[in-house]
Amino acid sequence: METIDSYARRKCALCGTDLDPPDDACPSCGAGTLPPPVATETRYAVPHVVDDDAPSRWPIVLSVLGIVGALIVIGLAVKPFFDNRNETVAIVPDPDNSPTTLAPVAVTTIPPVVETPAPVTAPPVVVAPAGPVVPALVEASCTARGSTDSQGNPISFRPENTIDGDLTTTWRCEGDAAGQTIRYALAVPANVGRVGMVPGYSKIDEFNGDDRFVENRRVTSAVWHCIDVTGAEVASAPQTLADSPQMQLLDVAGFVGCQVIQLEITGATPPGRRDFTAISEINVIAI
């Protein structure tokens, strides 16, 4: 190894004579020389020393790896719940005492509870009680104009006169009134068993004694109709009448739920002194 002394000994560049450190010129040829190099301290590499007392990083690394592994296991365990919402997961023990595994099982579908609505009870049908029924409304297809009696008192021949309970008042229509009708609307439907009428003007003039029954036409035949709340005809019954100023009743069948009783005139007598067909009163009897 080269030492500082050997490094410091120089030679003349021209003649090769050894030079001492203090020489600034060759003692042989007199050639000038460069000053000797400055001695420098030799630096040695410092060896790496391992500190056995420094804390190890391996426990931290292993802890992080353990946490990551646990999260992966948990993710795999809950994945079936999100993959199939229609299945549940049951814990099935292994007979070989191996770690417990999760196995999907089919879900038993519970049918939805359907609330059955309470049956709608139809309101009871209100019908007229048994006995005479007074219609609530009357209308006629034909009505004669008003007149006066023998004393000059005004007289009307409205269809309402047939249900006022007074035989001396009447409804009248010009001519034989064939095909003309009087409609009696009931306040509530009725099961009708009998109908009838006084088929003429049943009045004796109290001042001059004139018989209005024979002076006017009288109904000889008619047809009664039962019409329900929908306007449909339920039943009908023909009636033949005697030439008498009395209430003449007719038993009828099938007149159930009648909302309207319609009287249709089909025949009348020839005219007397007055060419009008008259009816003094009618009757409707519920059963």
PDB file of C-alpha atoms in Angstrom, residues 12-246:
ATOM      1  CA  CYS A  12      12.694  15.497 -11.731  1.00  0.00           C
ATOM      2  CA  ALA A  13      10.611  15.694 -14.798  1.00  0.00           C
ATOM      3  CA  LEU A  14      13.728  16.182 -17.037  1.00  0.00           C
ATOM      4  CA  CYS A  15      16.455  13.979 -15.646  1.00  0.00           C
ATOM      5  CA  GLY A  16      14.621  11.719 -13.239  1.00  0.00           C
ATOM      6  CA  THR A  17      16.699  12.653 -10.208  1.00  0.00           C
ATOM      7  CA  ASP A  18      15.009  11.956  -6.872  1.00  0.00           C
ATOM      8  CA  LEU A  19      13.850  15.126  -5.231  1.00  0.00           C
ATOM      9  CA  ASP A  20      13.418  15.805  -1.566  1.00  0.00           C
ATOM     10  CA  PRO A  21      10.189  17.414  -0.374  1.00  0.00           C
ATOM     11  CA  PRO A  22      11.742  20.801   0.236  1.00  0.00           C
ATOM     12  CA  ASP A  23      13.503  20.933  -3.216  1.00  0.00           C
ATOM     13  CA  ASP A  24      12.023  23.475  -5.584  1.00  0.00           C
ATOM     14  CA  ALA A  25      14.664  22.795  -8.274  1.00  0.00           C
ATOM     15  CA  CYS A  26      16.459  19.637  -9.508  1.00  0.00           C
ATOM     16  CA  PRO A  27      19.891  19.414  -7.860  1.00  0.00           C
ATOM     17  CA  SER A  28      21.247  17.763 -10.995  1.00  0.00           C
ATOM     18  CA  CYS A  29      19.851  19.746 -13.904  1.00  0.00           C
ATOM     19  CA  GLY A  30      18.450  22.693 -12.135  1.00  0.00           C
ATOM     20  CA  ALA A  31      14.965  22.272 -13.617  1.00  0.00           C
ATOM     21  CA  GLY A  32      12.181  23.796 -11.586  1.00  0.00           C
ATOM     22  CA  THR A  33       9.751  21.498  -9.771  1.00  0.00           C
ATOM     23  CA  LEU A  34       6.197  21.689  -8.505  1.00  0.00           C
ATOM     24  CA  PRO A  35       5.600  22.000  -4.763  1.00  0.00           C
ATOM     25  CA  PRO A  36       4.933  18.722  -3.014  1.00  0.00           C
ATOM     26  CA  PRO A  37       1.304  17.734  -2.626  1.00  0.00           C
ATOM     27  CA  VAL A  38      -0.445  18.543   0.612  1.00  0.00           C
ATOM     28  CA  ALA A  39      -0.818  15.442   2.672  1.00  0.00           C
ATOM     29  CA  THR A  40      -4.478  14.563   3.218  1.00  0.00           C
ATOM     30  CA  GLU A  41      -5.984  12.305   5.777  1.00  0.00           C
ATOM     31  CA  THR A  42      -7.112   9.010   4.342  1.00  0.00           C
ATOM     32  CA  ARG A  43     -10.920   8.495   4.876  1.00  0.00           C
ATOM     33  CA  TYR A  44     -12.051   5.028   5.602  1.00  0.00           C
ATOM     34  CA  ALA A  45     -15.676   3.779   5.053  1.00  0.00           C
ATOM     35  CA  VAL A  46     -17.599   3.519   8.259  1.00  0.00           C
ATOM     36  CA  PRO A  47     -18.956   0.012   8.624  1.00  0.00           C
ATOM     37  CA  HIS A  48     -22.810  -0.411   9.107  1.00  0.00           C
ATOM     38  CA  VAL A  49     -23.660  -1.306  12.645  1.00  0.00           C
ATOM     39  CA  VAL A  50     -26.925  -3.204  13.283  1.00  0.00           C
ATOM     40  CA  ASP A  51     -28.834  -1.956  16.333  1.00  0.00           C
ATOM     41  CA  ASP A  52     -30.375  -5.001  17.934  1.00  0.00           C
ATOM     42  CA  ASP A  53     -32.336  -2.833  20.362  1.00  0.00           C
ATOM     43  CA  ALA A  54     -34.452  -1.003  17.626  1.00  0.00           C
ATOM     44  CA  PRO A  55     -38.190  -2.046  17.504  1.00  0.00           C
ATOM     45  CA  SER A  56     -39.184  -4.434  14.676  1.00  0.00           C
ATOM     46  CA  ARG A  57     -41.783  -3.415  12.003  1.00  0.00           C
ATOM     47  CA  TRP A  58     -43.035  -6.965  11.390  1.00  0.00           C
ATOM     48  CA  PRO A  59     -45.787  -6.998  14.090  1.00  0.00           C
ATOM     49  CA  ILE A  60     -47.381  -3.898  12.504  1.00  0.00           C
ATOM     50  CA  VAL A  61     -47.237  -5.421   9.021  1.00  0.00           C
ATOM     51  CA  LEU A  62     -48.760  -8.674  10.265  1.00  0.00           C
ATOM     52  CA  SER A  63     -51.553  -6.798  12.086  1.00  0.00           C
ATOM     53  CA  VAL A  64     -52.502  -4.888   8.924  1.00  0.00           C
ATOM     54  CA  LEU A  65     -52.509  -8.101   6.911  1.00  0.00           C
ATOM     55  CA  GLY A  66     -54.726  -9.764   9.546  1.00  0.00           C
ATOM     56  CA  ILE A  67     -57.280  -6.926   9.456  1.00  0.00           C
ATOM     57  CA  VAL A  68     -57.403  -7.019   5.651  1.00  0.00           C
ATOM     58  CA  GLY A  69     -57.898 -10.775   5.721  1.00  0.00           C
ATOM     59  CA  ALA A  70     -60.720 -10.480   8.290  1.00  0.00           C
ATOM     60  CA  LEU A  71     -62.523  -7.904   6.126  1.00  0.00           C
ATOM     61  CA  ILE A  72     -62.276 -10.209   3.106  1.00  0.00           C
ATOM     62  CA  VAL A  73     -63.758 -13.116   5.086  1.00  0.00           C
ATOM     63  CA  ILE A  74     -66.627 -10.941   6.358  1.00  0.00           C
ATOM     64  CA  GLY A  75     -67.325  -9.697   2.830  1.00  0.00           C
ATOM     65  CA  LEU A  76     -67.512 -13.252   1.496  1.00  0.00           C
ATOM     66  CA  ALA A  77     -69.827 -14.268   4.363  1.00  0.00           C
ATOM     67  CA  VAL A  78     -72.427 -11.523   3.778  1.00  0.00           C
ATOM     68  CA  LYS A  79     -72.292 -11.631  -0.025  1.00  0.00           C
ATOM     69  CA  PRO A  80     -75.118 -14.239  -0.317  1.00  0.00           C
ATOM     70  CA  PHE A  81     -77.515 -11.856   1.470  1.00  0.00           C
ATOM     71  CA  PHE A  82     -77.083  -9.283  -1.278  1.00  0.00           C
ATOM     72  CA  ASP A  83     -76.879 -11.748  -4.178  1.00  0.00           C
ATOM     73  CA  ASN A  84     -80.272 -13.277  -3.435  1.00  0.00           C
ATOM     74  CA  ARG A  85     -82.752 -11.368  -1.283  1.00  0.00           C
ATOM     75  CA  ASN A  86     -85.302 -14.184  -1.626  1.00  0.00           C
ATOM     76  CA  GLU A  87     -83.122 -16.645   0.281  1.00  0.00           C
ATOM     77  CA  THR A  88     -82.078 -16.783   3.892  1.00  0.00           C
ATOM     78  CA  VAL A  89     -78.860 -18.205   5.292  1.00  0.00           C
ATOM     79  CA  ALA A  90     -78.890 -20.942   7.898  1.00  0.00           C
ATOM     80  CA  ILE A  91     -75.935 -22.171   9.964  1.00  0.00           C
ATOM     81  CA  VAL A  92     -75.394 -25.865   9.235  1.00  0.00           C
ATOM     82  CA  PRO A  93     -73.113 -27.714  11.668  1.00  0.00           C
ATOM     83  CA  ASP A  94     -70.494 -30.040  10.113  1.00  0.00           C
ATOM     84  CA  PRO A  95     -70.557 -33.598  11.550  1.00  0.00           C
ATOM     85  CA  ASP A  96     -66.739 -33.783  11.213  1.00  0.00           C
ATOM     86  CA  ASN A  97     -66.349 -30.828  13.610  1.00  0.00           C
ATOM     87  CA  SER A  98     -64.960 -28.789  10.757  1.00  0.00           C
ATOM     88  CA  PRO A  99     -65.550 -25.013  10.793  1.00  0.00           C
ATOM     89  CA  THR A 100     -69.186 -24.014  10.512  1.00  0.00           C
ATOM     90  CA  THR A 101     -70.319 -23.174   6.981  1.00  0.00           C
ATOM     91  CA  LEU A 102     -73.200 -21.063   5.716  1.00  0.00           C
ATOM     92  CA  ALA A 103     -75.705 -22.719   3.408  1.00  0.00           C
ATOM     93  CA  PRO A 104     -78.655 -21.047   1.659  1.00  0.00           C
ATOM     94  CA  VAL A 105     -82.110 -22.449   2.329  1.00  0.00           C
ATOM     95  CA  ALA A 106     -85.315 -21.774   0.453  1.00  0.00           C
ATOM     96  CA  VAL A 107     -87.691 -19.193   1.870  1.00  0.00           C
ATOM     97  CA  THR A 108     -91.277 -20.185   2.599  1.00  0.00           C
ATOM     98  CA  THR A 109     -93.402 -17.469   1.076  1.00  0.00           C
ATOM     99  CA  ILE A 110     -96.170 -16.313   3.395  1.00  0.00           C
ATOM    100  CA  PRO A 111     -99.209 -15.285   1.383  1.00  0.00           C
ATOM    101  CA  PRO A 112    -100.320 -11.717   1.983  1.00  0.00           C
ATOM    102  CA  VAL A 113    -103.247 -11.185   4.288  1.00  0.00           C
ATOM    103  CA  VAL A 114    -106.238 -10.258   2.181  1.00  0.00           C
ATOM    104  CA  GLU A 115    -108.929  -8.476   4.075  1.00  0.00           C
ATOM    105  CA  THR A 116    -112.304  -9.698   2.970  1.00  0.00           C
ATOM    106  CA  PRO A 117    -114.663  -6.766   2.845  1.00  0.00           C
ATOM    107  CA  ALA A 118    -117.738  -7.101   4.918  1.00  0.00           C
ATOM    108  CA  PRO A 119    -120.711  -8.148   2.803  1.00  0.00           C
ATOM    109  CA  VAL A 120    -122.780  -5.209   1.727  1.00  0.00           C
ATOM    110  CA  THR A 121    -126.234  -5.703   3.066  1.00  0.00           C
ATOM    111  CA  ALA A 122    -128.836  -4.304   0.779  1.00  0.00           C
ATOM    112  CA  PRO A 123    -131.194  -1.964   2.576  1.00  0.00           C
ATOM    113  CA  PRO A 124    -134.536  -3.512   3.269  1.00  0.00           C
ATOM    114  CA  VAL A 125    -137.102  -2.887   0.577  1.00  0.00           C
ATOM    115  CA  VAL A 126    -139.708  -0.497   1.874  1.00  0.00           C
ATOM    116  CA  VAL A 127    -143.192  -1.328   0.656  1.00  0.00           C
ATOM    117  CA  ALA A 128    -146.532   0.180   1.445  1.00  0.00           C
ATOM    118  CA  PRO A 129    -148.399  -1.536   4.296  1.00  0.00           C
ATOM    119  CA  ALA A 130    -151.433  -3.586   3.553  1.00  0.00           C
ATOM    120  CA  GLY A 131    -154.598  -1.580   2.978  1.00  0.00           C
ATOM    121  CA  PRO A 132    -155.735   1.276   0.761  1.00  0.00           C
ATOM    122  CA  VAL A 133    -152.889   3.235  -0.833  1.00  0.00           C
ATOM    123  CA  VAL A 134    -153.282   6.925  -1.609  1.00  0.00           C
ATOM    124  CA  PRO A 135    -151.088   7.829  -4.619  1.00  0.00           C
ATOM    125  CA  ALA A 136    -148.657  10.686  -4.186  1.00  0.00           C
ATOM    126  CA  LEU A 137    -148.963  12.006  -7.734  1.00  0.00           C
ATOM    127  CA  VAL A 138    -151.523  11.718 -10.514  1.00  0.00           C
ATOM    128  CA  GLU A 139    -151.295  12.649 -14.189  1.00  0.00           C
ATOM    129  CA  ALA A 140    -153.596  12.017 -17.133  1.00  0.00           C
ATOM    130  CA  SER A 141    -152.959  11.924 -20.869  1.00  0.00           C
ATOM    131  CA  CYS A 142    -156.164  13.896 -21.441  1.00  0.00           C
ATOM    132  CA  THR A 143    -158.252  16.270 -19.285  1.00  0.00           C
ATOM    133  CA  ALA A 144    -161.377  18.184 -20.279  1.00  0.00           C
ATOM    134  CA  ARG A 145    -161.568  21.908 -19.626  1.00  0.00           C
ATOM    135  CA  GLY A 146    -163.464  23.136 -16.553  1.00  0.00           C
ATOM    136  CA  SER A 147    -167.145  24.013 -16.478  1.00  0.00           C
ATOM    137  CA  THR A 148    -169.894  25.274 -14.108  1.00  0.00           C
ATOM    138  CA  ASP A 149    -172.738  23.584 -12.291  1.00  0.00           C
ATOM    139  CA  SER A 150    -176.417  24.596 -12.585  1.00  0.00           C
ATOM    140  CA  GLN A 151    -175.815  27.451 -10.159  1.00  0.00           C
ATOM    141  CA  GLY A 152    -172.841  28.794 -12.064  1.00  0.00           C
ATOM    142  CA  ASN A 153    -170.240  27.454  -9.639  1.00  0.00           C
ATOM    143  CA  PRO A 154    -166.927  26.543 -11.330  1.00  0.00           C
ATOM    144  CA  ILE A 155    -166.080  22.855 -11.663  1.00  0.00           C
ATOM    145  CA  SER A 156    -162.732  21.274 -12.589  1.00  0.00           C
ATOM    146  CA  PHE A 157    -162.163  17.803 -14.017  1.00  0.00           C
ATOM    147  CA  ARG A 158    -158.576  17.230 -12.905  1.00  0.00           C
ATOM    148  CA  PRO A 159    -157.264  13.654 -12.485  1.00  0.00           C
ATOM    149  CA  GLU A 160    -156.657  14.405  -8.763  1.00  0.00           C
ATOM    150  CA  ASN A 161    -160.464  14.275  -8.345  1.00  0.00           C
ATOM    151  CA  THR A 162    -160.270  10.467  -8.686  1.00  0.00           C
ATOM    152  CA  ILE A 163    -158.358  10.097  -5.377  1.00  0.00           C
ATOM    153  CA  ASP A 164    -159.986  12.788  -3.199  1.00  0.00           C
ATOM    154  CA  GLY A 165    -162.514  10.402  -1.642  1.00  0.00           C
ATOM    155  CA  ASP A 166    -165.455  12.451  -2.968  1.00  0.00           C
ATOM    156  CA  LEU A 167    -167.748  10.654  -5.457  1.00  0.00           C
ATOM    157  CA  THR A 168    -169.325  13.929  -6.581  1.00  0.00           C
ATOM    158  CA  THR A 169    -166.053  15.129  -8.124  1.00  0.00           C
ATOM    159  CA  THR A 170    -164.712  13.552 -11.305  1.00  0.00           C
ATOM    160  CA  TRP A 171    -162.047  13.368 -13.998  1.00  0.00           C
ATOM    161  CA  ARG A 172    -163.316  13.843 -17.524  1.00  0.00           C
ATOM    162  CA  CYS A 173    -161.886  13.509 -21.047  1.00  0.00           C
ATOM    163  CA  GLU A 174    -163.617  14.453 -24.308  1.00  0.00           C
ATOM    164  CA  GLY A 175    -165.012  11.623 -26.468  1.00  0.00           C
ATOM    165  CA  ASP A 176    -164.798   7.928 -25.692  1.00  0.00           C
ATOM    166  CA  ALA A 177    -161.237   8.307 -24.218  1.00  0.00           C
ATOM    167  CA  ALA A 178    -160.142   5.013 -25.816  1.00  0.00           C
ATOM    168  CA  GLY A 179    -156.393   4.594 -25.277  1.00  0.00           C
ATOM    169  CA  GLN A 180    -156.201   7.457 -22.759  1.00  0.00           C
ATOM    170  CA  THR A 181    -154.391   6.764 -19.472  1.00  0.00           C
ATOM    171  CA  ILE A 182    -154.258   7.992 -15.901  1.00  0.00           C
ATOM    172  CA  ARG A 183    -150.995   7.279 -14.033  1.00  0.00           C
ATOM    173  CA  TYR A 184    -150.902   6.995 -10.234  1.00  0.00           C
ATOM    174  CA  ALA A 185    -147.394   7.262  -8.721  1.00  0.00           C
ATOM    175  CA  LEU A 186    -147.123   5.702  -5.239  1.00  0.00           C
ATOM    176  CA  ALA A 187    -145.027   7.211  -2.454  1.00  0.00           C
ATOM    177  CA  VAL A 188    -143.312   3.827  -1.947  1.00  0.00           C
ATOM    178  CA  PRO A 189    -143.586   0.612  -3.967  1.00  0.00           C
ATOM    179  CA  ALA A 190    -146.541  -1.569  -3.052  1.00  0.00           C
ATOM    180  CA  ASN A 191    -147.557  -5.172  -3.496  1.00  0.00           C
ATOM    181  CA  VAL A 192    -151.030  -4.584  -4.852  1.00  0.00           C
ATOM    182  CA  GLY A 193    -153.830  -7.134  -4.512  1.00  0.00           C
ATOM    183  CA  ARG A 194    -156.924  -5.185  -5.634  1.00  0.00           C
ATOM    184  CA  VAL A 195    -157.745  -2.222  -7.872  1.00  0.00           C
ATOM    185  CA  GLY A 196    -161.048  -0.659  -8.855  1.00  0.00           C
ATOM    186  CA  MET A 197    -163.000   2.418  -9.971  1.00  0.00           C
ATOM    187  CA  VAL A 198    -166.359   4.156 -10.167  1.00  0.00           C
ATOM    188  CA  PRO A 199    -166.690   4.155 -13.997  1.00  0.00           C
ATOM    189  CA  GLY A 200    -168.557   7.454 -14.541  1.00  0.00           C
ATOM    190  CA  TYR A 201    -169.595  10.816 -13.075  1.00  0.00           C
ATOM    191  CA  SER A 202    -171.457   9.665  -9.963  1.00  0.00           C
ATOM    192  CA  LYS A 203    -173.370  12.863  -9.154  1.00  0.00           C
ATOM    193  CA  ILE A 204    -176.968  14.048  -8.940  1.00  0.00           C
ATOM    194  CA  ASP A 205    -177.204  17.832  -9.271  1.00  0.00           C
ATOM    195  CA  GLU A 206    -178.629  19.008  -5.969  1.00  0.00           C
ATOM    196  CA  PHE A 207    -180.298  22.057  -7.522  1.00  0.00           C
ATOM    197  CA  ASN A 208    -182.055  20.617 -10.589  1.00  0.00           C
ATOM    198  CA  GLY A 209    -181.723  16.828 -10.032  1.00  0.00           C
ATOM    199  CA  ASP A 210    -179.797  16.083 -13.222  1.00  0.00           C
ATOM    200  CA  ASP A 211    -178.023  12.691 -13.208  1.00  0.00           C
ATOM    201  CA  ARG A 212    -174.474  13.385 -14.344  1.00  0.00           C
ATOM    202  CA  PHE A 213    -173.761   9.631 -14.544  1.00  0.00           C
ATOM    203  CA  VAL A 214    -176.100   9.043 -17.484  1.00  0.00           C
ATOM    204  CA  GLU A 215    -175.433  12.438 -19.061  1.00  0.00           C
ATOM    205  CA  ASN A 216    -171.706  11.479 -19.634  1.00  0.00           C
ATOM    206  CA  ARG A 217    -170.020   8.415 -21.100  1.00  0.00           C
ATOM    207  CA  ARG A 218    -169.125   5.599 -18.712  1.00  0.00           C
ATOM    208  CA  VAL A 219    -166.075   3.360 -18.867  1.00  0.00           C
ATOM    209  CA  THR A 220    -166.992  -0.194 -19.896  1.00  0.00           C
ATOM    210  CA  SER A 221    -163.507  -1.747 -20.015  1.00  0.00           C
ATOM    211  CA  ALA A 222    -159.984  -0.896 -18.959  1.00  0.00           C
ATOM    212  CA  VAL A 223    -156.550  -2.440 -18.311  1.00  0.00           C
ATOM    213  CA  TRP A 224    -154.570  -1.913 -15.104  1.00  0.00           C
ATOM    214  CA  HIS A 225    -150.735  -1.942 -15.309  1.00  0.00           C
ATOM    215  CA  CYS A 226    -148.151  -2.400 -12.529  1.00  0.00           C
ATOM    216  CA  ILE A 227    -144.878  -0.557 -13.282  1.00  0.00           C
ATOM    217  CA  ASP A 228    -141.791  -0.952 -11.057  1.00  0.00           C
ATOM    218  CA  VAL A 229    -139.152   1.606  -9.992  1.00  0.00           C
ATOM    219  CA  THR A 230    -137.183   1.066 -13.227  1.00  0.00           C
ATOM    220  CA  GLY A 231    -140.183   1.917 -15.397  1.00  0.00           C
ATOM    221  CA  ALA A 232    -140.668  -1.683 -16.513  1.00  0.00           C
ATOM    222  CA  GLU A 233    -144.105  -3.237 -16.550  1.00  0.00           C
ATOM    223  CA  VAL A 234    -144.397  -6.044 -14.001  1.00  0.00           C
ATOM    224  CA  ALA A 235    -147.952  -7.218 -14.627  1.00  0.00           C
ATOM    225  CA  SER A 236    -151.269  -6.135 -16.087  1.00  0.00           C
ATOM    226  CA  ALA A 237    -154.924  -7.043 -15.568  1.00  0.00           C
ATOM    227  CA  PRO A 238    -158.005  -6.235 -17.701  1.00  0.00           C
ATOM    228  CA  GLN A 239    -161.289  -5.192 -16.089  1.00  0.00           C
ATOM    229  CA  THR A 240    -164.813  -5.226 -17.471  1.00  0.00           C
ATOM    230  CA  LEU A 241    -167.149  -2.823 -15.698  1.00  0.00           C
ATOM    231  CA  ALA A 242    -170.893  -2.806 -15.107  1.00  0.00           C
ATOM    232  CA  ASP A 243    -172.873   0.281 -16.035  1.00  0.00           C
ATOM    233  CA  SER A 244    -173.336   1.290 -12.400  1.00  0.00           C
ATOM    234  CA  PRO A 245    -172.101   4.270 -10.328  1.00  0.00           C
ATOM    235  CA  GLN A 246    -170.579   2.026  -7.669  1.00  0.00           C
TER     236      GLN A 246
END
